[in-house]
Coordinates of C-alpha atoms in Angstrom, one line a residue:
X1 CA -19.2 -25.5 -19.7
X2 CA -15.9 -24.1 -18.4
X3 CA -14.1 -27.4 -18.3
X4 CA -13.1 -26.8 -14.7
X5 CA -12.9 -29.7 -12.4
X6 CA -14.2 -29.5 -8.8
X7 CA -10.8 -29.8 -7.2
X8 CA -7.2 -29.0 -8.1
X9 CA -5.1 -30.4 -5.2
X10 CA -1.7 -29.2 -6.6
X11 CA -0.3 -25.8 -6.0
X12 CA -1.6 -23.2 -8.5
X13 CA 2.0 -22.7 -9.7
X14 CA 1.8 -26.1 -11.5
X15 CA -0.8 -24.5 -13.9
X16 CA -2.8 -27.7 -14.1
X17 CA -6.2 -26.0 -14.3
X18 CA -7.5 -23.8 -17.1
X19 CA -8.5 -20.8 -14.9
X20 CA -5.4 -18.9 -16.0
X21 CA -5.8 -19.9 -19.7
X22 CA -9.3 -18.5 -20.4
X23 CA -8.4 -15.4 -22.6
X24 CA -8.9 -15.2 -26.3
X25 CA -5.2 -15.7 -27.2
X26 CA -5.1 -18.8 -25.0
X27 CA -7.9 -21.4 -24.7
X28 CA -10.7 -18.8 -25.1
X29 CA -13.0 -20.3 -22.5
X30 CA -15.8 -17.9 -22.9
X31 CA -18.2 -19.0 -20.0
X32 CA -15.3 -18.7 -17.6
X33 CA -13.9 -15.5 -19.2
X34 CA -17.3 -13.7 -18.8
X35 CA -17.4 -14.4 -15.1
X36 CA -13.7 -13.3 -14.7
X37 CA -14.4 -10.0 -16.6
X38 CA -17.4 -9.3 -14.4
X39 CA -15.3 -9.9 -11.3
X40 CA -12.6 -7.6 -12.4
X41 CA -15.1 -4.9 -13.5
X42 CA -16.7 -5.1 -10.0
X43 CA -13.3 -4.6 -8.3
X44 CA -12.6 -1.6 -10.6
X45 CA -16.0 0.0 -9.7
X46 CA -14.4 0.4 -6.2
X47 CA -10.7 0.9 -6.9
X48 CA -11.0 3.4 -9.8
X49 CA -12.4 5.9 -7.2
X50 CA -8.9 6.1 -5.7
X51 CA -5.6 7.3 -7.1
X52 CA -3.3 5.3 -4.9
X53 CA -4.1 1.7 -6.0
X54 CA -1.4 -0.3 -7.8
X55 CA -2.4 -3.3 -9.8
X56 CA -0.5 -6.5 -9.8
X57 CA -2.0 -9.2 -12.1
X58 CA -0.5 -12.2 -10.3
X59 CA 1.5 -13.2 -7.3
X60 CA 4.6 -15.3 -8.1
X61 CA 3.3 -16.6 -11.3
X62 CA 4.9 -19.1 -13.7
X63 CA 2.0 -19.1 -16.1
X64 CA 1.5 -17.9 -19.7
X65 CA 2.5 -14.2 -20.3
X66 CA -0.6 -13.8 -22.4
X67 CA -2.7 -14.0 -19.3
X68 CA -1.1 -11.0 -17.6
X69 CA -1.0 -9.0 -20.8
X70 CA -4.7 -9.5 -21.4
X71 CA -5.8 -8.4 -17.9
X72 CA -3.3 -5.5 -17.8
X73 CA -4.8 -4.1 -21.0
X74 CA -8.4 -4.8 -19.8
X75 CA -7.8 -2.8 -16.6
X76 CA -6.2 0.0 -18.6
X77 CA -9.1 0.2 -21.0
X78 CA -11.6 0.3 -18.2
X79 CA -9.6 3.0 -16.5
X80 CA -9.4 5.0 -19.7
X81 CA -13.2 4.9 -20.1
X82 CA -13.4 6.5 -16.6
X83 CA -10.7 9.1 -17.5
X84 CA -8.3 7.5 -15.0
X85 CA -4.6 6.6 -15.1
X86 CA -3.6 3.3 -13.5
X87 CA -0.3 1.5 -13.0
X88 CA 0.0 -2.2 -13.6
X89 CA 2.6 -4.9 -13.3
X90 CA 3.0 -8.7 -13.5
X91 CA 5.1 -10.5 -10.9
X92 CA 7.0 -13.7 -11.6
X93 CA 8.1 -16.6 -9.5
X94 CA 11.7 -17.2 -10.5
X95 CA 14.1 -16.2 -7.7
X96 CA 16.7 -15.2 -10.4
X97 CA 15.9 -11.8 -11.7
X98 CA 18.1 -12.5 -14.7
X99 CA 15.8 -15.3 -15.9
X100 CA 13.7 -15.0 -19.1
X101 CA 10.5 -15.2 -17.0
X102 CA 11.0 -11.7 -15.6
X103 CA 11.7 -10.2 -19.1
X104 CA 8.0 -10.5 -19.9
X105 CA 7.6 -7.6 -17.6
X106 CA 11.0 -5.9 -17.8
X107 CA 10.9 -5.7 -21.6
X108 CA 7.4 -4.3 -22.0
X109 CA 7.0 -0.8 -20.6
X110 CA 4.1 -0.3 -23.0
X111 CA 2.1 -2.8 -20.9
X112 CA 3.7 -2.7 -17.4
X113 CA 4.2 0.6 -15.7
X114 CA 6.3 -0.7 -12.8
X115 CA 8.1 -3.9 -11.7
X116 CA 8.1 -6.0 -8.6
X117 CA 11.3 -7.8 -7.7
X118 CA 10.2 -9.3 -4.3
X119 CA 11.5 -12.7 -5.4
X120 CA 15.0 -11.3 -5.1
X121 CA 14.5 -11.5 -1.4
X122 CA 15.2 -15.2 -1.5
X123 CA 18.8 -14.2 -2.2
X124 CA 21.5 -13.0 0.2
X125 CA 24.5 -10.8 0.4
X126 CA 26.3 -9.6 -2.7
X127 CA 24.0 -11.6 -5.1
X128 CA 21.0 -9.8 -3.7
X129 CA 22.6 -6.4 -4.3
X130 CA 24.0 -7.3 -7.8
X131 CA 20.6 -8.8 -9.0
X132 CA 18.8 -5.6 -8.0
X133 CA 21.4 -3.4 -9.8
X134 CA 21.1 -5.6 -12.9
X135 CA 17.4 -4.8 -13.0
X136 CA 18.0 -1.1 -12.4
X137 CA 20.6 -1.0 -15.3
X138 CA 18.3 -3.0 -17.6
X139 CA 15.4 -0.6 -17.1
X140 CA 17.6 2.5 -17.7
X141 CA 16.3 3.1 -21.2
X142 CA 12.7 3.1 -19.9
X143 CA 13.0 3.9 -16.2
X144 CA 10.1 2.6 -14.1
X145 CA 9.6 2.2 -10.3
X146 CA 11.0 -1.0 -8.9
X147 CA 9.0 -2.3 -5.9
X148 CA 10.0 -4.9 -3.4
X149 CA 6.8 -5.5 -1.4
X150 CA 7.8 -8.8 0.2
X151 CA 11.1 -8.7 2.2
X152 CA 11.5 -12.2 3.5
X153 CA 13.5 -13.0 6.6
X154 CA 12.6 -13.8 10.2
X155 CA 14.3 -16.1 12.8
X156 CA 12.7 -19.5 12.4
X157 CA 11.4 -18.7 8.9
X158 CA 10.4 -21.7 6.8
X159 CA 12.9 -20.6 4.1
X160 CA 15.8 -20.5 6.6
X161 CA 16.1 -16.8 6.4
X162 CA 16.9 -14.7 9.6
X163 CA 16.0 -11.3 11.0
X164 CA 19.4 -10.2 9.9
X165 CA 18.7 -11.3 6.3
X166 CA 15.5 -9.1 6.3
X167 CA 17.3 -6.0 7.7
X168 CA 20.1 -6.4 5.1
X169 CA 17.6 -6.8 2.2
X170 CA 15.7 -3.7 3.3
X171 CA 18.7 -1.5 3.3
X172 CA 20.3 -2.8 0.1
X173 CA 17.1 -2.2 -1.7
X174 CA 16.6 1.2 -0.1
X175 CA 20.1 2.4 -1.1
X176 CA 19.9 0.6 -4.5
X177 CA 16.9 2.8 -5.5
X178 CA 13.8 0.7 -4.8
X179 CA 10.6 2.8 -5.0
X180 CA 8.9 0.7 -2.3
X181 CA 10.3 -1.5 0.4
X182 CA 8.2 -3.5 2.9
X183 CA 8.8 -6.3 5.3
X184 CA 6.7 -9.4 4.6
X185 CA 4.2 -10.6 7.2
X186 CA 5.1 -13.1 9.9
X187 CA 6.2 -15.8 10.0
X188 CA 7.9 -15.3 6.6
X189 CA 9.0 -11.7 7.5
X190 CA 9.4 -9.2 10.3
X191 CA 6.0 -7.6 9.8
X192 CA 6.0 -4.6 12.0
X193 CA 7.8 -6.0 15.0
X194 CA 10.4 -4.0 17.1
X195 CA 13.3 -4.7 14.7
X196 CA 11.2 -3.6 11.7
X197 CA 10.1 -0.4 13.5
X198 CA 13.8 0.5 14.4
X199 CA 14.7 0.0 10.7
X200 CA 11.9 2.4 9.6
X201 CA 12.9 5.0 12.2
X202 CA 16.5 4.9 10.9
X203 CA 15.3 5.2 7.3
X204 CA 13.2 8.3 8.2
X205 CA 16.2 9.8 10.0
X206 CA 18.2 9.2 6.8
X207 CA 15.4 10.7 4.7
X208 CA 15.5 13.9 6.8
X209 CA 19.2 14.3 6.0
X210 CA 19.3 13.0 2.4
X211 CA 16.7 12.8 -0.4
X212 CA 17.1 9.1 -0.8
X213 CA 15.6 9.1 -4.3
X214 CA 18.5 11.2 -5.6
X215 CA 21.1 8.5 -4.7
X216 CA 22.9 6.2 -7.1
X217 CA 24.7 2.9 -6.2
X218 CA 28.4 3.8 -5.7
X219 CA 30.4 0.8 -4.5
X220 CA 33.2 2.2 -6.7
X221 CA 33.9 4.7 -4.0
X222 CA 35.0 2.0 -1.6
X223 CA 38.4 0.4 -1.3
X224 CA 39.5 -2.7 0.6
X225 CA 35.9 -3.8 0.7
X226 CA 35.1 -7.4 1.5
X227 CA 32.0 -9.1 0.0
X228 CA 28.8 -8.0 1.9
X229 CA 30.9 -5.7 4.2
X230 CA 29.5 -2.4 3.1
X231 CA 27.3 -0.9 0.4
X232 CA 27.6 2.7 -0.9
X233 CA 25.3 5.2 -2.6
X234 CA 25.8 8.8 -3.4
X235 CA 24.3 11.8 -5.2
X236 CA 25.5 12.9 -8.6
X237 CA 28.3 15.1 -7.2
X238 CA 29.3 12.4 -4.6
X239 CA 28.0 14.6 -1.8
X240 CA 26.5 13.2 0.3
X241 CA 27.7 9.7 0.4
X242 CA 25.7 7.1 2.3
X243 CA 27.2 3.8 3.5
X244 CA 25.4 0.8 4.9
X245 CA 27.3 -1.7 7.0
X246 CA 25.6 -5.0 7.8
X247 CA 26.1 -6.3 11.3
X248 CA 29.3 -8.1 11.7
X249 CA 32.8 -8.1 13.2
X250 CA 35.9 -6.1 12.0
X251 CA 34.1 -3.9 9.4
X252 CA 36.0 -1.1 7.7
X253 CA 36.4 0.3 4.2
X254 CA 38.6 2.9 2.6
X255 CA 36.8 5.9 1.1
X256 CA 38.4 6.6 -2.2
X257 CA 36.8 10.0 -2.7
X258 CA 36.6 12.7 0.1
X259 CA 35.7 16.4 0.2
X260 CA 37.6 18.7 2.5
X261 CA 35.9 19.6 5.8
X262 CA 33.8 16.4 5.6
X263 CA 31.6 15.3 8.4
X264 CA 30.2 11.9 9.2
X265 CA 27.0 11.1 11.0
X266 CA 26.1 7.5 12.2
X267 CA 22.6 6.0 12.3
X268 CA 22.1 3.0 14.5
X269 CA 19.6 0.8 12.5
X270 CA 19.1 -1.6 15.4
X271 CA 17.9 1.2 17.7
X272 CA 16.5 3.7 15.2
X273 CA 18.7 6.5 16.6
X274 CA 21.3 8.9 15.3
X275 CA 24.5 10.4 16.5
X276 CA 25.5 14.0 16.0
X277 CA 27.8 14.7 13.0
X278 CA 31.5 14.8 13.7
X279 CA 34.5 15.7 11.6
X280 CA 35.7 12.8 9.4
X281 CA 39.4 12.2 10.2
X282 CA 41.1 10.2 7.4
X283 CA 39.5 7.9 4.9
X284 CA 39.1 4.7 6.9
X285 CA 35.4 4.3 7.8
X286 CA 34.4 2.0 10.6
X287 CA 31.1 1.8 12.5
X288 CA 31.3 2.9 16.2
X289 CA 31.8 0.3 18.9
X290 CA 28.6 -1.4 19.8
X291 CA 26.8 -0.7 16.5
X292 CA 25.3 -3.7 14.7
X293 CA 23.6 -2.6 11.4
X294 CA 24.8 0.9 10.8
X295 CA 24.5 3.7 8.2
X296 CA 27.0 6.5 7.7
X297 CA 26.1 9.9 6.1
X298 CA 29.2 11.6 4.8
X299 CA 28.9 15.1 3.5

C-alpha cells in the first residue's frame, strides 16, 4: 500500500525511497503518512512536557524542502494545541553555507525559528570564519539563533580533520556569535576528551570576564594580520576586545584601536587556565611563549 520496497541499500541522501515524499504536497502516500503522523505525535506526547527541546526535522538532508516544511508546521500546530511554544529548524547537507539548499531555512523565519550550520565544520581557516559571518549577516533582518551542534575534527578522523581543526572551529564559532557550539562524538570529533574539556574551561573563564553574547566580529581592528592568524570580536564600544590566536609559530597582530590604561589577560585554551591581567604596552599583540591556542581579553 505504501509502495515501499523491503530494502534500500543506498545512502538515504540519494532519496531513492518514498519515505521522505509522503506529504500531501509531494506524493501524498496516505498509508505511510498516517503512520508517520502517529509516530511524531507519540514523540510529542513526551517532548511537549519539557521547555528545553529543540526540533530538527532532518540531519544533513538533500531532499525536498516540502518535507521539512510539512513536519515543521505539524509540530507547531500540535504544540499550539497544547499551548506550548516550540523551536524548529531544517538542516541541510551542503558544506557551502552560501548554496541555495540552505536558503530554504535561512529565508523562511516564519517556518524555522533557528538555523544549524554544522556542515560549515567541514571547512577550515578563513573560509570557515567567512562562511559563518555570511550567515550572520544574511539573518540580520530576522535574527535567529545559529547553532553548530557537530564540530568535526579529531586526529585520525575519516574526513582528514585534526584535533586542531576542531579547536579552531569551536573558537571561531564562539567569537562569531553561535548560540550553540558542541564537539561531535568520536571518532568524527573530540567528544568530551581532555582537549575538549580544556576548551570548555577556557570558554567559561572567558564568559566570567565577558558576556560573550554581546560580542560582534571585529577583524577590522587588526592590522598586519595574516590569514587564519587571529580572529577578533568586541562589544559595541570596542571594550572589551577578545582575540583568538590559533596555535602556530610567529603570531602577532597590530591593534588598530586602543583605550588608555588598557590591560590584557591571556587564556591558555590548551590547558584551560588564565593568567592575571597585565598592562598592555604598545599595540603589538603576541601570545606568550609556550602558548598554543590562546585568547586575549583586552579592556
